[in-house]
Amino acid sequence: MEFSDERPIYIQIMDLIIQQIVSKELLPGEKVPAVREMAIQLSTNPNTVQRALQELEREEILYTQRGRGRFVTADEEVLAQLGADRTRQIIEDFLQKMQGIGIPAQEALEKTAAFLKEEYQ
């Protein structure tokens, strides 16, 4: 994974794990990789991975079973909120980018609808 200098790495790792949960790469109740394994996969410091995982636990997205590891929550409310938050963030990012090139939100919506009609129907 390539990390951006714009945000702390632990937050980018949190975002990656959340993306994996929302996209169902990681399922409710599934064990997440251990800190050292994840650090090797991401080519980053284990302390950074540990911080990301601790924050996800604090947010009740992950939980620990002593002696077994960390797991994805099975709490449907938490998972639904994660999906809603991720969707909202993607939409906000899209609209900010469109506004950055001079396209207001309503026009961006119209262009998106036209694109979808052309490409997916």
mmCIF file with all atom_site columns, C-alpha atoms in Angstrom:
data_model
loop_
_atom_site.group_PDB
_atom_site.id
_atom_site.type_symbol
_atom_site.label_atom_id
_atom_site.label_alt_id
_atom_site.label_comp_id
_atom_site.label_asym_id
_atom_site.label_entity_id
_atom_site.label_seq_id
_atom_site.pdbx_PDB_ins_code
_atom_site.Cartn_x
_atom_site.Cartn_y
_atom_site.Cartn_z
_atom_site.occupancy
_atom_site.B_iso_or_equiv
_atom_site.pdbx_formal_charge
_atom_site.auth_seq_id
_atom_site.auth_comp_id
_atom_site.auth_asym_id
_atom_site.auth_atom_id
_atom_site.pdbx_PDB_model_num
ATOM 1   C CA . MET A 1 1   ? 0.000   0.000   0.000   1.00 0.00 ? 1   MET A CA 1
ATOM 2   C CA . GLU A 1 2   ? 1.229   3.478   -0.867  1.00 0.00 ? 2   GLU A CA 1
ATOM 3   C CA . PHE A 1 3   ? 0.709   5.916   1.991   1.00 0.00 ? 3   PHE A CA 1
ATOM 4   C CA . SER A 1 4   ? -0.058  9.586   1.478   1.00 0.00 ? 4   SER A CA 1
ATOM 5   C CA . ASP A 1 5   ? 1.790   12.325  3.330   1.00 0.00 ? 5   ASP A CA 1
ATOM 6   C CA . GLU A 1 6   ? -1.497  14.201  3.762   1.00 0.00 ? 6   GLU A CA 1
ATOM 7   C CA . ARG A 1 7   ? -2.823  12.130  6.699   1.00 0.00 ? 7   ARG A CA 1
ATOM 8   C CA . PRO A 1 8   ? -1.291  10.052  9.481   1.00 0.00 ? 8   PRO A CA 1
ATOM 9   C CA . ILE A 1 9   ? -0.498  6.492   8.401   1.00 0.00 ? 9   ILE A CA 1
ATOM 10  C CA . TYR A 1 10  ? -2.492  4.913   11.227  1.00 0.00 ? 10  TYR A CA 1
ATOM 11  C CA . ILE A 1 11  ? -5.628  6.682   9.953   1.00 0.00 ? 11  ILE A CA 1
ATOM 12  C CA . GLN A 1 12  ? -4.946  5.413   6.440   1.00 0.00 ? 12  GLN A CA 1
ATOM 13  C CA . ILE A 1 13  ? -4.638  1.891   7.852   1.00 0.00 ? 13  ILE A CA 1
ATOM 14  C CA . MET A 1 14  ? -7.937  2.360   9.688   1.00 0.00 ? 14  MET A CA 1
ATOM 15  C CA . ASP A 1 15  ? -9.539  3.481   6.425   1.00 0.00 ? 15  ASP A CA 1
ATOM 16  C CA . LEU A 1 16  ? -8.150  0.424   4.635   1.00 0.00 ? 16  LEU A CA 1
ATOM 17  C CA . ILE A 1 17  ? -9.612  -1.943  7.231   1.00 0.00 ? 17  ILE A CA 1
ATOM 18  C CA . ILE A 1 18  ? -12.952 -0.126  7.194   1.00 0.00 ? 18  ILE A CA 1
ATOM 19  C CA . GLN A 1 19  ? -12.985 -0.370  3.396   1.00 0.00 ? 19  GLN A CA 1
ATOM 20  C CA . GLN A 1 20  ? -12.334 -4.110  3.658   1.00 0.00 ? 20  GLN A CA 1
ATOM 21  C CA . ILE A 1 21  ? -15.239 -4.457  6.099   1.00 0.00 ? 21  ILE A CA 1
ATOM 22  C CA . VAL A 1 22  ? -17.657 -2.357  4.036   1.00 0.00 ? 22  VAL A CA 1
ATOM 23  C CA . SER A 1 23  ? -16.745 -4.234  0.835   1.00 0.00 ? 23  SER A CA 1
ATOM 24  C CA . LYS A 1 24  ? -17.120 -7.546  2.697   1.00 0.00 ? 24  LYS A CA 1
ATOM 25  C CA . GLU A 1 25  ? -13.501 -8.595  2.196   1.00 0.00 ? 25  GLU A CA 1
ATOM 26  C CA . LEU A 1 26  ? -13.548 -8.881  5.999   1.00 0.00 ? 26  LEU A CA 1
ATOM 27  C CA . LEU A 1 27  ? -16.796 -10.374 7.283   1.00 0.00 ? 27  LEU A CA 1
ATOM 28  C CA . PRO A 1 28  ? -18.509 -9.947  10.662  1.00 0.00 ? 28  PRO A CA 1
ATOM 29  C CA . GLY A 1 29  ? -16.790 -12.148 13.235  1.00 0.00 ? 29  GLY A CA 1
ATOM 30  C CA . GLU A 1 30  ? -13.771 -12.719 10.975  1.00 0.00 ? 30  GLU A CA 1
ATOM 31  C CA . LYS A 1 31  ? -10.306 -12.536 12.468  1.00 0.00 ? 31  LYS A CA 1
ATOM 32  C CA . VAL A 1 32  ? -8.097  -9.705  11.222  1.00 0.00 ? 32  VAL A CA 1
ATOM 33  C CA . PRO A 1 33  ? -4.400  -10.329 10.600  1.00 0.00 ? 33  PRO A CA 1
ATOM 34  C CA . ALA A 1 34  ? -2.052  -10.008 13.565  1.00 0.00 ? 34  ALA A CA 1
ATOM 35  C CA . VAL A 1 35  ? -0.162  -6.750  14.088  1.00 0.00 ? 35  VAL A CA 1
ATOM 36  C CA . ARG A 1 36  ? 3.184   -8.058  12.864  1.00 0.00 ? 36  ARG A CA 1
ATOM 37  C CA . GLU A 1 37  ? 1.643   -9.797  9.853   1.00 0.00 ? 37  GLU A CA 1
ATOM 38  C CA . MET A 1 38  ? -0.237  -6.654  8.872   1.00 0.00 ? 38  MET A CA 1
ATOM 39  C CA . ALA A 1 39  ? 2.882   -4.518  9.401   1.00 0.00 ? 39  ALA A CA 1
ATOM 40  C CA . ILE A 1 40  ? 4.804   -6.751  7.002   1.00 0.00 ? 40  ILE A CA 1
ATOM 41  C CA . GLN A 1 41  ? 1.974   -6.693  4.438   1.00 0.00 ? 41  GLN A CA 1
ATOM 42  C CA . LEU A 1 42  ? 1.781   -2.892  4.608   1.00 0.00 ? 42  LEU A CA 1
ATOM 43  C CA . SER A 1 43  ? 5.539   -2.302  4.965   1.00 0.00 ? 43  SER A CA 1
ATOM 44  C CA . THR A 1 44  ? 5.047   -0.152  8.019   1.00 0.00 ? 44  THR A CA 1
ATOM 45  C CA . ASN A 1 45  ? 5.945   -0.057  11.694  1.00 0.00 ? 45  ASN A CA 1
ATOM 46  C CA . PRO A 1 46  ? 4.068   -2.521  13.955  1.00 0.00 ? 46  PRO A CA 1
ATOM 47  C CA . ASN A 1 47  ? 3.417   0.319   16.422  1.00 0.00 ? 47  ASN A CA 1
ATOM 48  C CA . THR A 1 48  ? 1.540   2.206   13.707  1.00 0.00 ? 48  THR A CA 1
ATOM 49  C CA . VAL A 1 49  ? -0.601  -0.843  12.933  1.00 0.00 ? 49  VAL A CA 1
ATOM 50  C CA . GLN A 1 50  ? -1.195  -1.388  16.655  1.00 0.00 ? 50  GLN A CA 1
ATOM 51  C CA . ARG A 1 51  ? -2.440  2.186   17.018  1.00 0.00 ? 51  ARG A CA 1
ATOM 52  C CA . ALA A 1 52  ? -4.839  1.769   14.067  1.00 0.00 ? 52  ALA A CA 1
ATOM 53  C CA . LEU A 1 53  ? -6.235  -1.466  15.490  1.00 0.00 ? 53  LEU A CA 1
ATOM 54  C CA . GLN A 1 54  ? -6.614  0.054   18.966  1.00 0.00 ? 54  GLN A CA 1
ATOM 55  C CA . GLU A 1 55  ? -8.553  2.974   17.505  1.00 0.00 ? 55  GLU A CA 1
ATOM 56  C CA . LEU A 1 56  ? -10.828 0.586   15.623  1.00 0.00 ? 56  LEU A CA 1
ATOM 57  C CA . GLU A 1 57  ? -11.433 -1.264  18.880  1.00 0.00 ? 57  GLU A CA 1
ATOM 58  C CA . ARG A 1 58  ? -12.169 1.999   20.666  1.00 0.00 ? 58  ARG A CA 1
ATOM 59  C CA . GLU A 1 59  ? -14.754 2.726   17.943  1.00 0.00 ? 59  GLU A CA 1
ATOM 60  C CA . GLU A 1 60  ? -16.170 -0.811  18.481  1.00 0.00 ? 60  GLU A CA 1
ATOM 61  C CA . ILE A 1 61  ? -15.449 -1.818  14.880  1.00 0.00 ? 61  ILE A CA 1
ATOM 62  C CA . LEU A 1 62  ? -13.075 -4.537  16.085  1.00 0.00 ? 62  LEU A CA 1
ATOM 63  C CA . TYR A 1 63  ? -12.947 -6.466  19.333  1.00 0.00 ? 63  TYR A CA 1
ATOM 64  C CA . THR A 1 64  ? -10.322 -8.639  20.993  1.00 0.00 ? 64  THR A CA 1
ATOM 65  C CA . GLN A 1 65  ? -10.708 -12.175 22.244  1.00 0.00 ? 65  GLN A CA 1
ATOM 66  C CA . ARG A 1 66  ? -7.890  -12.749 24.677  1.00 0.00 ? 66  ARG A CA 1
ATOM 67  C CA . GLY A 1 67  ? -5.379  -15.233 23.337  1.00 0.00 ? 67  GLY A CA 1
ATOM 68  C CA . ARG A 1 68  ? -7.139  -15.490 19.955  1.00 0.00 ? 68  ARG A CA 1
ATOM 69  C CA . GLY A 1 69  ? -6.747  -12.083 18.322  1.00 0.00 ? 69  GLY A CA 1
ATOM 70  C CA . ARG A 1 70  ? -8.873  -9.281  16.945  1.00 0.00 ? 70  ARG A CA 1
ATOM 71  C CA . PHE A 1 71  ? -12.138 -9.770  15.111  1.00 0.00 ? 71  PHE A CA 1
ATOM 72  C CA . VAL A 1 72  ? -14.605 -7.704  13.089  1.00 0.00 ? 72  VAL A CA 1
ATOM 73  C CA . THR A 1 73  ? -17.715 -6.745  15.023  1.00 0.00 ? 73  THR A CA 1
ATOM 74  C CA . ALA A 1 74  ? -20.931 -8.557  14.242  1.00 0.00 ? 74  ALA A CA 1
ATOM 75  C CA . ASP A 1 75  ? -22.998 -5.591  15.492  1.00 0.00 ? 75  ASP A CA 1
ATOM 76  C CA . GLU A 1 76  ? -25.311 -4.834  12.571  1.00 0.00 ? 76  GLU A CA 1
ATOM 77  C CA . GLU A 1 77  ? -25.865 -1.223  13.674  1.00 0.00 ? 77  GLU A CA 1
ATOM 78  C CA . VAL A 1 78  ? -22.131 -0.529  13.730  1.00 0.00 ? 78  VAL A CA 1
ATOM 79  C CA . LEU A 1 79  ? -21.677 -2.174  10.322  1.00 0.00 ? 79  LEU A CA 1
ATOM 80  C CA . ALA A 1 80  ? -24.627 -0.280  8.802   1.00 0.00 ? 80  ALA A CA 1
ATOM 81  C CA . GLN A 1 81  ? -23.244 3.003   10.150  1.00 0.00 ? 81  GLN A CA 1
ATOM 82  C CA . LEU A 1 82  ? -19.811 2.192   8.692   1.00 0.00 ? 82  LEU A CA 1
ATOM 83  C CA . GLY A 1 83  ? -21.374 1.679   5.273   1.00 0.00 ? 83  GLY A CA 1
ATOM 84  C CA . ALA A 1 84  ? -23.408 4.880   5.533   1.00 0.00 ? 84  ALA A CA 1
ATOM 85  C CA . ASP A 1 85  ? -20.378 6.881   6.685   1.00 0.00 ? 85  ASP A CA 1
ATOM 86  C CA . ARG A 1 86  ? -18.206 5.507   3.873   1.00 0.00 ? 86  ARG A CA 1
ATOM 87  C CA . THR A 1 87  ? -20.892 6.268   1.279   1.00 0.00 ? 87  THR A CA 1
ATOM 88  C CA . ARG A 1 88  ? -21.287 9.821   2.573   1.00 0.00 ? 88  ARG A CA 1
ATOM 89  C CA . GLN A 1 89  ? -17.513 10.391  2.531   1.00 0.00 ? 89  GLN A CA 1
ATOM 90  C CA . ILE A 1 90  ? -17.198 9.186   -1.066  1.00 0.00 ? 90  ILE A CA 1
ATOM 91  C CA . ILE A 1 91  ? -20.043 11.451  -2.153  1.00 0.00 ? 91  ILE A CA 1
ATOM 92  C CA . GLU A 1 92  ? -18.565 14.433  -0.309  1.00 0.00 ? 92  GLU A CA 1
ATOM 93  C CA . ASP A 1 93  ? -15.128 13.801  -1.846  1.00 0.00 ? 93  ASP A CA 1
ATOM 94  C CA . PHE A 1 94  ? -16.673 13.548  -5.317  1.00 0.00 ? 94  PHE A CA 1
ATOM 95  C CA . LEU A 1 95  ? -18.630 16.779  -4.909  1.00 0.00 ? 95  LEU A CA 1
ATOM 96  C CA . GLN A 1 96  ? -15.571 18.629  -3.580  1.00 0.00 ? 96  GLN A CA 1
ATOM 97  C CA . LYS A 1 97  ? -13.540 17.483  -6.584  1.00 0.00 ? 97  LYS A CA 1
ATOM 98  C CA . MET A 1 98  ? -16.288 18.549  -8.968  1.00 0.00 ? 98  MET A CA 1
ATOM 99  C CA . GLN A 1 99  ? -16.561 21.940  -7.276  1.00 0.00 ? 99  GLN A CA 1
ATOM 100 C CA . GLY A 1 100 ? -12.776 22.178  -7.494  1.00 0.00 ? 100 GLY A CA 1
ATOM 101 C CA . ILE A 1 101 ? -13.076 22.164  -11.285 1.00 0.00 ? 101 ILE A CA 1
ATOM 102 C CA . GLY A 1 102 ? -15.962 24.605  -11.274 1.00 0.00 ? 102 GLY A CA 1
ATOM 103 C CA . ILE A 1 103 ? -18.916 22.221  -11.439 1.00 0.00 ? 103 ILE A CA 1
ATOM 104 C CA . PRO A 1 104 ? -21.621 22.893  -8.822  1.00 0.00 ? 104 PRO A CA 1
ATOM 105 C CA . ALA A 1 105 ? -23.309 20.009  -6.992  1.00 0.00 ? 105 ALA A CA 1
ATOM 106 C CA . GLN A 1 106 ? -26.531 20.035  -9.035  1.00 0.00 ? 106 GLN A CA 1
ATOM 107 C CA . GLU A 1 107 ? -24.628 19.977  -12.331 1.00 0.00 ? 107 GLU A CA 1
ATOM 108 C CA . ALA A 1 108 ? -22.402 17.173  -10.976 1.00 0.00 ? 108 ALA A CA 1
ATOM 109 C CA . LEU A 1 109 ? -25.569 15.205  -10.203 1.00 0.00 ? 109 LEU A CA 1
ATOM 110 C CA . GLU A 1 110 ? -26.897 15.764  -13.711 1.00 0.00 ? 110 GLU A CA 1
ATOM 111 C CA . LYS A 1 111 ? -23.586 14.747  -15.290 1.00 0.00 ? 111 LYS A CA 1
ATOM 112 C CA . THR A 1 112 ? -23.475 11.641  -13.117 1.00 0.00 ? 112 THR A CA 1
ATOM 113 C CA . ALA A 1 113 ? -27.027 10.666  -14.108 1.00 0.00 ? 113 ALA A CA 1
ATOM 114 C CA . ALA A 1 114 ? -26.182 11.152  -17.803 1.00 0.00 ? 114 ALA A CA 1
ATOM 115 C CA . PHE A 1 115 ? -23.012 9.101   -17.424 1.00 0.00 ? 115 PHE A CA 1
ATOM 116 C CA . LEU A 1 116 ? -24.857 6.259   -15.717 1.00 0.00 ? 116 LEU A CA 1
ATOM 117 C CA . LYS A 1 117 ? -27.560 6.268   -18.356 1.00 0.00 ? 117 LYS A CA 1
ATOM 118 C CA . GLU A 1 118 ? -24.969 6.139   -21.144 1.00 0.00 ? 118 GLU A CA 1
ATOM 119 C CA . GLU A 1 119 ? -22.576 3.632   -19.591 1.00 0.00 ? 119 GLU A CA 1
ATOM 120 C CA . TYR A 1 120 ? -24.826 1.286   -17.625 1.00 0.00 ? 120 TYR A CA 1
ATOM 121 C CA . GLN A 1 121 ? -28.098 0.988   -19.547 1.00 0.00 ? 121 GLN A CA 1
#
